[in-house]
PDB file of C-alpha atoms and ligand atoms in Angstrom:
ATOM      1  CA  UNK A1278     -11.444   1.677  20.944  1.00 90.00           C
ATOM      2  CA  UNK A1279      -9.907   4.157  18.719  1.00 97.00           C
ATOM      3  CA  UNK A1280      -8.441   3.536  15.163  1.00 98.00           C
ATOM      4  CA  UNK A1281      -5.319   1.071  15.321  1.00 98.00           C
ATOM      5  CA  UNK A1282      -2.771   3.318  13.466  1.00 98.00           C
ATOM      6  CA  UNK A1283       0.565   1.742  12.194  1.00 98.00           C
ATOM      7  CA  UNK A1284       3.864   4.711  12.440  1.00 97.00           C
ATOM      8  CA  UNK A1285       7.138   5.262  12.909  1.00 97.00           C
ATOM      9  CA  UNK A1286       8.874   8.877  12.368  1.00 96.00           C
ATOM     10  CA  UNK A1287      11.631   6.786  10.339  1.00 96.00           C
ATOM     11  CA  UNK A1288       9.073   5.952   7.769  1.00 97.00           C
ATOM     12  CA  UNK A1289      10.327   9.699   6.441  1.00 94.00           C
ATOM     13  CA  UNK A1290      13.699   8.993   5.225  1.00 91.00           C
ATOM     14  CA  UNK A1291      14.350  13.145   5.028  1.00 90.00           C
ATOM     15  CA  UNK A1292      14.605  13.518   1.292  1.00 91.00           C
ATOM     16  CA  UNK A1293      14.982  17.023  -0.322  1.00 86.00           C
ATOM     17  CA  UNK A1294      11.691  18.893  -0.660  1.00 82.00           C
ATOM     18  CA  UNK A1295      11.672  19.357  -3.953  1.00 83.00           C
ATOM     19  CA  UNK A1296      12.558  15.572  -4.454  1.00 88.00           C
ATOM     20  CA  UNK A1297      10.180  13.627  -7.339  1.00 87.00           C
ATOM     21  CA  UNK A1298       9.139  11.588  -4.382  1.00 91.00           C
ATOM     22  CA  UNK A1299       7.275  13.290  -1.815  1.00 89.00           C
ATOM     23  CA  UNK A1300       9.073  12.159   1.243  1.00 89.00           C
ATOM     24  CA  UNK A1301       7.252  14.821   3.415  1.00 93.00           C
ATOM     25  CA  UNK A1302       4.049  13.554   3.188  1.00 95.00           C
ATOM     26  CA  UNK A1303       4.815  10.872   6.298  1.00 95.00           C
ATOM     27  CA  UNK A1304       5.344  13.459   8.811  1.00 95.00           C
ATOM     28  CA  UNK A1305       2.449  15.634   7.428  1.00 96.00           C
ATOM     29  CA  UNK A1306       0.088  12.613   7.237  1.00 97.00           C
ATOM     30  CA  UNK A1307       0.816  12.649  11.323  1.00 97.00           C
ATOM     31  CA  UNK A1308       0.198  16.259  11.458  1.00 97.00           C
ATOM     32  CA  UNK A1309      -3.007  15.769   9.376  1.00 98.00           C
ATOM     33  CA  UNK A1310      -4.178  12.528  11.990  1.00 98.00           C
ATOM     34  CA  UNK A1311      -3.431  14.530  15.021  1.00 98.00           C
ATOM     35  CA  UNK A1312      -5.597  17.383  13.968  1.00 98.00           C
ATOM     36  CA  UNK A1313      -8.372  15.320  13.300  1.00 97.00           C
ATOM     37  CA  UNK A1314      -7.773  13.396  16.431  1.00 97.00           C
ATOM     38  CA  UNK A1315      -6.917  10.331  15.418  1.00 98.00           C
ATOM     39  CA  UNK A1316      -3.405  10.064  16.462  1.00 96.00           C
ATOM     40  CA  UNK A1317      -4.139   9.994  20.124  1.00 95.00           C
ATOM     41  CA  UNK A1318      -1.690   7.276  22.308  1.00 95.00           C
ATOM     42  CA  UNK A1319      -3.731   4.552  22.802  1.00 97.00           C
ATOM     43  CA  UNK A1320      -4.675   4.372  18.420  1.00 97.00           C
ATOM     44  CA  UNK A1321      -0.731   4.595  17.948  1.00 98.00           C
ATOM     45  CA  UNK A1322       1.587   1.861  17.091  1.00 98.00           C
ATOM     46  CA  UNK A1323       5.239   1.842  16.823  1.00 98.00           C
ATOM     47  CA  UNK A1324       6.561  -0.571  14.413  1.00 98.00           C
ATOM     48  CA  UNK A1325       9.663  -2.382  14.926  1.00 98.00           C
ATOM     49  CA  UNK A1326      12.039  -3.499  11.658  1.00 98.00           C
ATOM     50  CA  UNK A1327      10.537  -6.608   9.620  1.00 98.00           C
ATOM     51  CA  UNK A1328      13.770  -8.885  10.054  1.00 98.00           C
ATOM     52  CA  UNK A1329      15.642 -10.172   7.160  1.00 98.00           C
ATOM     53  CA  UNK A1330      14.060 -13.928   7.755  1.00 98.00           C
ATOM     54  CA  UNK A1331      10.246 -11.967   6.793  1.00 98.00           C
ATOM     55  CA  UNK A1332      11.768 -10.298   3.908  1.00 98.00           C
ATOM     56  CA  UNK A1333      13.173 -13.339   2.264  1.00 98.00           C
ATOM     57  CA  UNK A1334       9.453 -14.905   2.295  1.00 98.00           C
ATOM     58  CA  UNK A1335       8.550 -12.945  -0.498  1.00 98.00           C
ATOM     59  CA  UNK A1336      12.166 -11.683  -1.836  1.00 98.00           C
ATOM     60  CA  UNK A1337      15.032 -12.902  -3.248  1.00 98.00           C
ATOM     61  CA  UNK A1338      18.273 -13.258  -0.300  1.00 98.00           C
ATOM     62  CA  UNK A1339      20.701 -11.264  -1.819  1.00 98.00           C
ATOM     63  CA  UNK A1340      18.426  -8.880  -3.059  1.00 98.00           C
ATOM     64  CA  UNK A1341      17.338  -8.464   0.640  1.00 98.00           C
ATOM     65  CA  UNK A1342      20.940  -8.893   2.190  1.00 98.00           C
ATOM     66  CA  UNK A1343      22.095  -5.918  -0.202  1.00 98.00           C
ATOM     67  CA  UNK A1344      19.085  -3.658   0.880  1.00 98.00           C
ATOM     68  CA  UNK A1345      20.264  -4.609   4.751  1.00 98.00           C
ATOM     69  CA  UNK A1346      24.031  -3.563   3.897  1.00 98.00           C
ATOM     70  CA  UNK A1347      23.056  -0.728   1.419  1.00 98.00           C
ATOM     71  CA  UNK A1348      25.125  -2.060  -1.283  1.00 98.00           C
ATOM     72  CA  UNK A1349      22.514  -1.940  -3.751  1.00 98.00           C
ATOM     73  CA  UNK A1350      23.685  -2.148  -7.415  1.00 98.00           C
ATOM     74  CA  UNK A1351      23.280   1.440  -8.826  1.00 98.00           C
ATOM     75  CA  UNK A1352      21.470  -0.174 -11.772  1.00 98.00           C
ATOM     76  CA  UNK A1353      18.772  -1.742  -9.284  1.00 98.00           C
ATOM     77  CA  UNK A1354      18.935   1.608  -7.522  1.00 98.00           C
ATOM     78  CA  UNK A1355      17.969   3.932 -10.988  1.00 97.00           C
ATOM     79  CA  UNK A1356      15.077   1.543 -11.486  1.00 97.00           C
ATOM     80  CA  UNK A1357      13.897   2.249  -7.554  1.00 97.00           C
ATOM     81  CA  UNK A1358      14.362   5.713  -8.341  1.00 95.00           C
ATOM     82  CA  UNK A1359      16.623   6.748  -5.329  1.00 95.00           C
ATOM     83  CA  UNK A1360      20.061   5.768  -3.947  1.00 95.00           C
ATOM     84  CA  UNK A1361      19.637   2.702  -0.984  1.00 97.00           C
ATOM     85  CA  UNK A1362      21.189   4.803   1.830  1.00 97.00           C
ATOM     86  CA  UNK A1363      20.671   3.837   5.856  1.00 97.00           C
ATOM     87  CA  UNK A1364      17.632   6.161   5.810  1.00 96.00           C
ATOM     88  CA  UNK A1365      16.452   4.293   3.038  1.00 97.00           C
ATOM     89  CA  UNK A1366      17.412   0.952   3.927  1.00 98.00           C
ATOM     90  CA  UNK A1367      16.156   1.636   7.296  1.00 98.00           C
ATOM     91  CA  UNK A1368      12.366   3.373   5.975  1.00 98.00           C
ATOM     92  CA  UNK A1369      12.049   0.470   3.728  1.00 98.00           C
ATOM     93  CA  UNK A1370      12.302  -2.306   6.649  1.00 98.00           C
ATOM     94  CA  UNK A1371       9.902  -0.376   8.936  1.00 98.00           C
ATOM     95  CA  UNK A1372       7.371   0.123   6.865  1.00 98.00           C
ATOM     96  CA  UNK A1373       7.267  -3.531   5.830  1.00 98.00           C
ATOM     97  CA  UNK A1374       7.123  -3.998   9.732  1.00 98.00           C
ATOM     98  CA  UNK A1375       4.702  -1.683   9.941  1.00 98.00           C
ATOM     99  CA  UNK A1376       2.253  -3.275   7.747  1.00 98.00           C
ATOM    100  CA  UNK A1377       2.665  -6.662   9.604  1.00 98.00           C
ATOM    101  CA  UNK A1378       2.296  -5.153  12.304  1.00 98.00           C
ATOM    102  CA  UNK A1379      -1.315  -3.528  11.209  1.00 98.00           C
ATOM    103  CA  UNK A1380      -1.977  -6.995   9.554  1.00 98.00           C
ATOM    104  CA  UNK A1381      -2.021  -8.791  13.105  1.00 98.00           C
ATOM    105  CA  UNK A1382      -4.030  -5.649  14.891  1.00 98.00           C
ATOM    106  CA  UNK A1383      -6.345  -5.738  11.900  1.00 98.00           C
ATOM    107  CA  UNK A1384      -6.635  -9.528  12.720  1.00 98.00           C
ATOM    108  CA  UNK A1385      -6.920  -8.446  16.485  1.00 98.00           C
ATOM    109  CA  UNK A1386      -9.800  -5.425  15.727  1.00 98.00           C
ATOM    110  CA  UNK A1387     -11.745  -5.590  12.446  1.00 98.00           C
ATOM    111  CA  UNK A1388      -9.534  -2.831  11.297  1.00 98.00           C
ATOM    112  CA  UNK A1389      -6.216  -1.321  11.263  1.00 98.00           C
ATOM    113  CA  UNK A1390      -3.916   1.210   9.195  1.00 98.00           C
ATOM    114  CA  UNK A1391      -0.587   1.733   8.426  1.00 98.00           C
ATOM    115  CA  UNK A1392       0.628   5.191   7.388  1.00 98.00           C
ATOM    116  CA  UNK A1393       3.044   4.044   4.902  1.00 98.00           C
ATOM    117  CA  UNK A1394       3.183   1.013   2.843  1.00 98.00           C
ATOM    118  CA  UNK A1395       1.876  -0.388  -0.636  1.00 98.00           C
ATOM    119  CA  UNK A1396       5.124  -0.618  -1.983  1.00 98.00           C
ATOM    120  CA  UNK A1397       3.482  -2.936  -4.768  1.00 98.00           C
ATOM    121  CA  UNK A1398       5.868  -2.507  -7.807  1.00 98.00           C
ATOM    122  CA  UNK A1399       8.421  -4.351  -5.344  1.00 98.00           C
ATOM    123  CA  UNK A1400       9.187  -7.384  -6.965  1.00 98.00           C
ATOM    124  CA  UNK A1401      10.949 -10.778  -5.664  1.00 98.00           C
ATOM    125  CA  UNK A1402      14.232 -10.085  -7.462  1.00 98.00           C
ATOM    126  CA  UNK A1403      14.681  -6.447  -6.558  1.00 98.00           C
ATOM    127  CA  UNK A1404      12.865  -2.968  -6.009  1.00 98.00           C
ATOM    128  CA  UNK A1405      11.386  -0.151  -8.847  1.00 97.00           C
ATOM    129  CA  UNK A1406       8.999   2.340  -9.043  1.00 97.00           C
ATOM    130  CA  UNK A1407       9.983   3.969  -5.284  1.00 96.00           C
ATOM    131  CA  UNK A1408       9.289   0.594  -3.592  1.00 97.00           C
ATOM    132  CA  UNK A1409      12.589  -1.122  -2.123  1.00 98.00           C
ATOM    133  CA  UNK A1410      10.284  -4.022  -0.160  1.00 98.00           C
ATOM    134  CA  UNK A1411       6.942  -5.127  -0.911  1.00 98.00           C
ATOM    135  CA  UNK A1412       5.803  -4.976   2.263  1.00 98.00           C
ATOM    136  CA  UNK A1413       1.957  -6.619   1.542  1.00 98.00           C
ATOM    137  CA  UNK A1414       3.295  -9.171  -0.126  1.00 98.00           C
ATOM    138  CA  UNK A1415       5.974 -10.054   2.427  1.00 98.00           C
ATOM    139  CA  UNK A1416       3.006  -9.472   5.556  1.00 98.00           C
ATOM    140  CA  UNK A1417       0.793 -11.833   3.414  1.00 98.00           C
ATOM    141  CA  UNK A1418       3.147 -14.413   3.328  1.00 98.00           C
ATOM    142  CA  UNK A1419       4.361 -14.387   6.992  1.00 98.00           C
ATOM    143  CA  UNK A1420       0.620 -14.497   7.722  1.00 98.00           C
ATOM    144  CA  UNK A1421       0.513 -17.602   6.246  1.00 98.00           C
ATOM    145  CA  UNK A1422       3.631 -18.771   7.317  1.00 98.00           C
ATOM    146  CA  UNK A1423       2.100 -18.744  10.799  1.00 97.00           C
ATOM    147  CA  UNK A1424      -1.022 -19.893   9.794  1.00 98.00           C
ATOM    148  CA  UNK A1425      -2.878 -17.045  11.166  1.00 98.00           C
ATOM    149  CA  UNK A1426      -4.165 -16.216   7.958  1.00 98.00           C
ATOM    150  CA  UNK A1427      -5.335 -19.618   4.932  1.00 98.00           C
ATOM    151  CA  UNK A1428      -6.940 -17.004   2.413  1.00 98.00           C
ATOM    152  CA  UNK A1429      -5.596 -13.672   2.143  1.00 98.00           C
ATOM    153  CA  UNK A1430      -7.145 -11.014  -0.571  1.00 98.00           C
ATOM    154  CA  UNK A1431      -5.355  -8.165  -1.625  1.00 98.00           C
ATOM    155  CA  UNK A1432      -7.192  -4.897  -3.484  1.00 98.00           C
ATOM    156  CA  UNK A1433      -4.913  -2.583  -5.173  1.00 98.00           C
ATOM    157  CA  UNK A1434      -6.585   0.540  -5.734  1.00 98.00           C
ATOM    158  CA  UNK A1435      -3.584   2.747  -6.600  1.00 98.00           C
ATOM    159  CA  UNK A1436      -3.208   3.987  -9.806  1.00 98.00           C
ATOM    160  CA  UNK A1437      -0.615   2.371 -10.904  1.00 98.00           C
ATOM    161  CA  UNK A1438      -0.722  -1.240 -11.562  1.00 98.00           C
ATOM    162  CA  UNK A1439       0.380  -4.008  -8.801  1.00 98.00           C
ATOM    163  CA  UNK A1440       3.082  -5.763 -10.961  1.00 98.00           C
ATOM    164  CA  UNK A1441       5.540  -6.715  -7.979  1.00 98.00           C
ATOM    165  CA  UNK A1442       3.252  -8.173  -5.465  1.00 98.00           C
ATOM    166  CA  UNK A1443       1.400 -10.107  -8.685  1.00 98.00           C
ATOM    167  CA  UNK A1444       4.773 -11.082  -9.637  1.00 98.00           C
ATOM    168  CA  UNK A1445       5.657 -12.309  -5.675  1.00 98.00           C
ATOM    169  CA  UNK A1446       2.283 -14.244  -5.478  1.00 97.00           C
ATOM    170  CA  UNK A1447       0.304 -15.242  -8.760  1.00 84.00           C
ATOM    171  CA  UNK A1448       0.988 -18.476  -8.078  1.00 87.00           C
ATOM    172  CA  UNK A1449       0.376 -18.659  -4.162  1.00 96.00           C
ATOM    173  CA  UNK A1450      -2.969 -20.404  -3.995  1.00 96.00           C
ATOM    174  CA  UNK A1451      -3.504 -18.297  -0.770  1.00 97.00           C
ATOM    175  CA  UNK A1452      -3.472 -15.083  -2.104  1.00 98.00           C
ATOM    176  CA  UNK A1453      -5.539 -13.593  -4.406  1.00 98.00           C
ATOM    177  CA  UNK A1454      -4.154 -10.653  -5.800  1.00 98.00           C
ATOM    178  CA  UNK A1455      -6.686  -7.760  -7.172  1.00 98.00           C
ATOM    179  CA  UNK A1456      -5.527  -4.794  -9.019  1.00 98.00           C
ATOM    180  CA  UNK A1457      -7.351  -1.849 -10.961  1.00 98.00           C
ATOM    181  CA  UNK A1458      -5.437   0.591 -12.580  1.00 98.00           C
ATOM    182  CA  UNK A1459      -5.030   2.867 -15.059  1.00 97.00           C
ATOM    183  CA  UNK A1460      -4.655   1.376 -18.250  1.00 96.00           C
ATOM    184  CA  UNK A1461      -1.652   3.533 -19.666  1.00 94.00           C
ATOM    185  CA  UNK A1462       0.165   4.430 -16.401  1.00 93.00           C
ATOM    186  CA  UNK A1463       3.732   2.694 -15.117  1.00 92.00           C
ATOM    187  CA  UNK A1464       4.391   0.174 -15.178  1.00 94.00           C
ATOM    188  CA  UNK A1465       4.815  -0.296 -19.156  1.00 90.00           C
ATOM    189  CA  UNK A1466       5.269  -4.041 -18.829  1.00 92.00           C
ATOM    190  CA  UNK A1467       2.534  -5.324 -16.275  1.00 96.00           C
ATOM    191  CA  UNK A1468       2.940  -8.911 -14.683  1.00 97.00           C
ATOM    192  CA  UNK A1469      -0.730 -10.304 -14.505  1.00 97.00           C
ATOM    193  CA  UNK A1470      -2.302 -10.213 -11.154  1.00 97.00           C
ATOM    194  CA  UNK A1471      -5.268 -13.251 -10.130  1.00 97.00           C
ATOM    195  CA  UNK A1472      -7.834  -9.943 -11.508  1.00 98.00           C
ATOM    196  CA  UNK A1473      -6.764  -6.878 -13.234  1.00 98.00           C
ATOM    197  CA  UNK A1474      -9.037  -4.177 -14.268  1.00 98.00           C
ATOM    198  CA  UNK A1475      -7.320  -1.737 -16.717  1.00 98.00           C
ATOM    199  CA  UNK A1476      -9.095   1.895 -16.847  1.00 98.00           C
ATOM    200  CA  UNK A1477      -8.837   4.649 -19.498  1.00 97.00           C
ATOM    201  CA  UNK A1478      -7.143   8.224 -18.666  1.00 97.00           C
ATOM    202  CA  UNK A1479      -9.361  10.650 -17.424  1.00 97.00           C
ATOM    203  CA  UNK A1480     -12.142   8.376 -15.412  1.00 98.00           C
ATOM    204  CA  UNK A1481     -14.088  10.152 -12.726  1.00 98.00           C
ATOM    205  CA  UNK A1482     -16.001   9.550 -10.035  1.00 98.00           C
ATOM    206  CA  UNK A1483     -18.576   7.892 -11.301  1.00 98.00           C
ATOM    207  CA  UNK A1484     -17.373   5.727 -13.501  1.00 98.00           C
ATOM    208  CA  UNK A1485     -14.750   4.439 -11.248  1.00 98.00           C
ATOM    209  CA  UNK A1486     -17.178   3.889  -8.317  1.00 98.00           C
ATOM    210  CA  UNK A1487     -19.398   1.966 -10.458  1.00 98.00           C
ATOM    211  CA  UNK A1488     -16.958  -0.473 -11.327  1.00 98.00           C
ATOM    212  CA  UNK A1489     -16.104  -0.826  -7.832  1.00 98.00           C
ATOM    213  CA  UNK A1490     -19.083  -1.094  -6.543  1.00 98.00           C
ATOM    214  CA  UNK A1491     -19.562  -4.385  -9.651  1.00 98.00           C
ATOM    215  CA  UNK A1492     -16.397  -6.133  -9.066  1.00 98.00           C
ATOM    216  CA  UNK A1493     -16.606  -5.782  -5.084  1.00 98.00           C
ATOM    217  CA  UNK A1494     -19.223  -8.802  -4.497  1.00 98.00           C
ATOM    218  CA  UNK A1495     -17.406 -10.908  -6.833  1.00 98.00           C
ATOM    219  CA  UNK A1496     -14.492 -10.321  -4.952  1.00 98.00           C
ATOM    220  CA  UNK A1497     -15.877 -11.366  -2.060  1.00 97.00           C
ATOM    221  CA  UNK A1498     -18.097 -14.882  -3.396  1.00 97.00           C
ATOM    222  CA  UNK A1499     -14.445 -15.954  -4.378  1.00 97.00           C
ATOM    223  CA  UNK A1500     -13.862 -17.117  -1.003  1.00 96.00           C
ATOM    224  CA  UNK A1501     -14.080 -16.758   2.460  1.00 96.00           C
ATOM    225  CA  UNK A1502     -11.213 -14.108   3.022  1.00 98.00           C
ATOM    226  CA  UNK A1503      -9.505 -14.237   6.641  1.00 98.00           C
ATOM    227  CA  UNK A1504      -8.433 -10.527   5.413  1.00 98.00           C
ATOM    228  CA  UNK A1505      -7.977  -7.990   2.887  1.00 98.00           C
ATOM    229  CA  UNK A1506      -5.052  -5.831   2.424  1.00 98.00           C
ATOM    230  CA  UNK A1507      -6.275  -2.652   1.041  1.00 98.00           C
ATOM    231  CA  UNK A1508      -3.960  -0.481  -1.078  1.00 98.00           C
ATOM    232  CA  UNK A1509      -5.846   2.896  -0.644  1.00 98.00           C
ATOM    233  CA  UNK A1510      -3.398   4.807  -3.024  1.00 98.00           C
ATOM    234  CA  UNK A1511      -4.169   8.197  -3.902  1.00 98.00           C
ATOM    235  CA  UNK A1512      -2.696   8.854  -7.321  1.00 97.00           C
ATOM    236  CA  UNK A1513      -6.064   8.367  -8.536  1.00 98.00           C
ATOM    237  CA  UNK A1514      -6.817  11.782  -7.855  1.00 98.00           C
ATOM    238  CA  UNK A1515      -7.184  14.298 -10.761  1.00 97.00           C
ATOM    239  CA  UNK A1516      -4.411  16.672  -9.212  1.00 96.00           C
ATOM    240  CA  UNK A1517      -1.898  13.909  -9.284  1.00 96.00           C
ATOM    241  CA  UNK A1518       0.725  14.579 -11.226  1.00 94.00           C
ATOM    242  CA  UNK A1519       1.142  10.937 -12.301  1.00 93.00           C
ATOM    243  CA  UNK A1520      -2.357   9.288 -11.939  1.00 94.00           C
ATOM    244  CA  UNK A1521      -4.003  10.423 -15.181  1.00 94.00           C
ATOM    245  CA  UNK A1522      -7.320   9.326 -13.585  1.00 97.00           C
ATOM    246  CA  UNK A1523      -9.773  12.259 -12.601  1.00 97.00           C
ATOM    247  CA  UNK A1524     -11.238  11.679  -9.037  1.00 98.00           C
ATOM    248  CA  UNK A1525     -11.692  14.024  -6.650  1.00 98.00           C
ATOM    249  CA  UNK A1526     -11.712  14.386  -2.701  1.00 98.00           C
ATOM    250  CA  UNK A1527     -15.560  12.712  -2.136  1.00 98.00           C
ATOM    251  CA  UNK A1528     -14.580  10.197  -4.778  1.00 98.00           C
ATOM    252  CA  UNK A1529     -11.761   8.772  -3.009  1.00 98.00           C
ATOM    253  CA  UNK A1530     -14.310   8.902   0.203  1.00 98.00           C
ATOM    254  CA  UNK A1531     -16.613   7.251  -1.756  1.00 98.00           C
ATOM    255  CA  UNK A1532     -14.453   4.655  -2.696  1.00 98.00           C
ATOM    256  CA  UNK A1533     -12.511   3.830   0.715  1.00 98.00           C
ATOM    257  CA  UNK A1534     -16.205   3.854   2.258  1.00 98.00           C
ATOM    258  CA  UNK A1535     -17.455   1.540  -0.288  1.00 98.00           C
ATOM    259  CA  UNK A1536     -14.093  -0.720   0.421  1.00 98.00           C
ATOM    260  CA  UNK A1537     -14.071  -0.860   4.009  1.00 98.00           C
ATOM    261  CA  UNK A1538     -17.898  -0.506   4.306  1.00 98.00           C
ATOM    262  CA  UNK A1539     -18.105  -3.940   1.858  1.00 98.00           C
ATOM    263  CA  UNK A1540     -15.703  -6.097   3.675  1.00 98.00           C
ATOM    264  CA  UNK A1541     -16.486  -4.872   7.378  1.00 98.00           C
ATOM    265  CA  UNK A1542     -20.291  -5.689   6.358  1.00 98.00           C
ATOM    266  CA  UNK A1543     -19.254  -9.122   5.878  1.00 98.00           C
ATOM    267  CA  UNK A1544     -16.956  -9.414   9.438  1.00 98.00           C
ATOM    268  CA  UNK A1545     -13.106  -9.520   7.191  1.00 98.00           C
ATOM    269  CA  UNK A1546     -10.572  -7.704   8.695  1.00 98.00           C
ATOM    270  CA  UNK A1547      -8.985  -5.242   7.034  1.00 98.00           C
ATOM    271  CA  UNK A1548      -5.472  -3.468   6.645  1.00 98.00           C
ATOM    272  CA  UNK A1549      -4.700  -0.229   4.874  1.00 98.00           C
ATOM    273  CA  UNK A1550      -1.990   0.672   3.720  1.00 98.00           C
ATOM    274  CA  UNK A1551      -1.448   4.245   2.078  1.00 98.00           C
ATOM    275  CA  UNK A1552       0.218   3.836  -1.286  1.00 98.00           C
ATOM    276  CA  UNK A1553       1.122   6.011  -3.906  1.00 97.00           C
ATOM    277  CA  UNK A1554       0.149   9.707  -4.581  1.00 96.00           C
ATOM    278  CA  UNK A1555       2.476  12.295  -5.678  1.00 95.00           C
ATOM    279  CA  UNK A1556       1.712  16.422  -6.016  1.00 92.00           C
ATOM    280  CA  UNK A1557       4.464  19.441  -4.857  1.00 89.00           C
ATOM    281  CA  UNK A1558       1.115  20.194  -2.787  1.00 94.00           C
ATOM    282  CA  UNK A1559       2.535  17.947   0.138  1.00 94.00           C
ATOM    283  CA  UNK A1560       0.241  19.512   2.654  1.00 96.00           C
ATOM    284  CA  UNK A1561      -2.943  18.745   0.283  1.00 97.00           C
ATOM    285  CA  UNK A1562      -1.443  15.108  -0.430  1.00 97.00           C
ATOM    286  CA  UNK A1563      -1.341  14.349   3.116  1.00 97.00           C
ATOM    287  CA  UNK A1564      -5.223  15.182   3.377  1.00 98.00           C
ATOM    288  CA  UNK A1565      -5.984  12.644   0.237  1.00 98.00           C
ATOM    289  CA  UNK A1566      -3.941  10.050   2.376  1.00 98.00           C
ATOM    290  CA  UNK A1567      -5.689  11.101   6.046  1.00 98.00           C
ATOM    291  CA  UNK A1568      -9.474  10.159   4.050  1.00 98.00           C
ATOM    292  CA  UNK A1569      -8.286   6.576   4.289  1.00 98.00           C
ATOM    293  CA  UNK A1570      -7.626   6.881   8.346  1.00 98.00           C
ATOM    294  CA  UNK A1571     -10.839   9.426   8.395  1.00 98.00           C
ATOM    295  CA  UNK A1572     -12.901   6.651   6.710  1.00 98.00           C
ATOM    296  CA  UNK A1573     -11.539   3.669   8.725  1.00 98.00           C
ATOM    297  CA  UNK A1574     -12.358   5.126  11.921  1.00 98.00           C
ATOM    298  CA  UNK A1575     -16.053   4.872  11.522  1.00 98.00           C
ATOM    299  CA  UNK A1576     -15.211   0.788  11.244  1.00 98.00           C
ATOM    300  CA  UNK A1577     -12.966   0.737  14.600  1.00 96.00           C
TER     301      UNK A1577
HETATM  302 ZN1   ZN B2838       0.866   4.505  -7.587  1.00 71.41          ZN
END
C-alpha cells in the first residue's frame, strides 16, 4: 500500500508569483510527488471542505461564519497577511479538511500526509501569520469529539512558534501540544504550549537533531498517544528567508526520519502536515516539503 497522500488543486489559491507567500509551492509539491512516484491514484486523496460545525470546535463562530462569507474585517485580514477572498476562504476550509481527512487514514494505516496544512499561528478568535484556520487543532478536536482519538500529541517542528493551536488547546487535557522553535522568530508574543523548546539563530544540524533526538522519548513516556500530528515545516532550513535556523537538506531528512522513525517504532499513527517554508526558489521549496512525503513512504 502506497503512501496515503492528502490534496486538492484548490489548496493553491493562485496568488501572484512574486507574492510574500509562496502560493506556488502546492502545485509544485504535486509536481515534485509525481516525479518521485508517489502521487500515483491509489496514494491520492481528495479532500472535501471541513464544514463550519468542525471549524467552530476549535474557533470562535463569527470568526468562522466571516471566513465562510469572506467578510473578514480588514484589520483581522492585515494580521493574516492577505485579503479573505473565495479562493482564500475556499483553500483555507480544504486544507483543514484535508488534514482530517489524513488524521482518519493515518488512524486507518500507520501513516498519512497532507500536502498543505500546519496553519498553527491560527488562533480561536481569528487568523495571523498566513493561517486563516488551524486546521490541527480543529482535526484534533473533532477526533476527540468522535472519540476516535482520547490522547492526541502534536509536534511542531516549524520554525516559527505554535502560538494558535497552544492558544486553541493548552487547556484540553487531551492534547498535548509540543513546539520547538526558534527563539527570536514570529511570533513576538508566544502563547505557551504544554512544552516549548526555544532555539538560538543560526542552529545546525547537529545541534538541532540532538535535541530532538533528547526530547523525543520524553515525549513519548508522557502517555500512550492514539496519534501524533506532525508539523514537518521547512522554514528551518538555512535558505529560508524567514527561519533564521541553519539546516540543510539531510538535516531536515534526518529529522523527519528520526520523527516518524520514533513514533512508527512504537505502533502511533502519524499525520503530516507540511507547514511553513518560504524562499522565491519555489521549485527548491517544494523539494524541502516532498522530504517529508519521501521520508513517510518508507513507514507506509
Ligand atoms: Zn513557520
Amino acid at each position: 500500500m502506497p503512501l496515503q497522500i492528502v490534496h486538492h488543486p484548490d489548496y493553491d489559491a493562485g496568488f501572484a508569483t512574486n507574492h510574500r507567500f509562496p502560493m506556488s509551492k502546492y502545485p509544485l509539491l504535486m509536481e515534485a510527488l509525481r516525479a518521485r512516484g508517489l502521487a500515483s491514484p491509489d496514494a491520492l486523496n481528495t479532500t472535501d471542505p471541513a464544514p463550519a460545525s468542525w471549524l467552530k470546535l476549535a474557533h470562535a463562530a463569527d470568526y468562522v461564519d466571516q471566513v465562510i462569507s469572506c467578510s473578514v474585517p480588514e484589520k483581522i485580514e492585515r494580521e493574516i497577511g492577505f485579503p479573505v477572498g473565495p479562493r482564500v476562504s475556499l483553500r483555507a476550509q480544504l486544507a483543514t479538511g484535508g488534514t482530517i481527512l489524513a488524521a482518519r487514514l493515518a488512524l486507518r494505516h500507520g501513516i498519512a500526509c497532507n500536502t498543505a496544512g500546519g496553519s498553527h499561528h491560527a488562533r480561536r478568535a481569528q487568523g495571523a501569520g498566513f493561517c486563516t484556520f488551524n486546521d490541527v487543532a480543529v482535526a484534533s478536536l473533532v477526533l476527540l469529539d468522535e472519540g476516535a482519538a482520547q490522547n492526541i500529541l502534536v509536534v511542531d517542528l516549524d520554525v516559527h512558534q505554535g502560538d494558535g493551536t497552544a492558544d486553541i488547546l493548552s487547556d484540553q487535557p487531551g492534547v498535548f501540544t509540543f513546539s520547538m522553535h526558534g527563539e527570536r522568530n514570529y511570533p513576538v508574543r508566544k502563547i505557551a504550549s504544554d512544552l516549548d523548546i526555544a532555539l538560538p539563530d543560526g542552529t545546525g544540524d547537529a545541534a538541532y537533531l540532538r535535541r530532538l533526538a533528547t526530547i523525543l522519548p520524553e515525549l513519548s513516556a508522557r502517555a500512550r498517544w492514539d496519534i501524533v500530528f506532525y508539523n514537518a515545516g521547512v522554514d528551518v532550513h538555512a535558505e529560508d528567508r524567514l527561519g533564521r535556523l541553519a539546516l540543510s537538506n539531510g538535516g531536515l531528512r534526518a529529522r523527519d526520519e528520526m520523527v516518524i522513525g520514533h513514533f512508527r517504532a512504537l505502533g502511533i499513527p502519524v499525520c503530516g502536515v507540511i507547514g511553513g517554508g518560504y524562499s522565491t526558489d519555489v521549485p527548491a521549496l517544494a523539494s524541502r516539503h516532498a522530504i517529508l512525503f519521501e521520508v513517510a513512504s518508507t513507514y507506509a
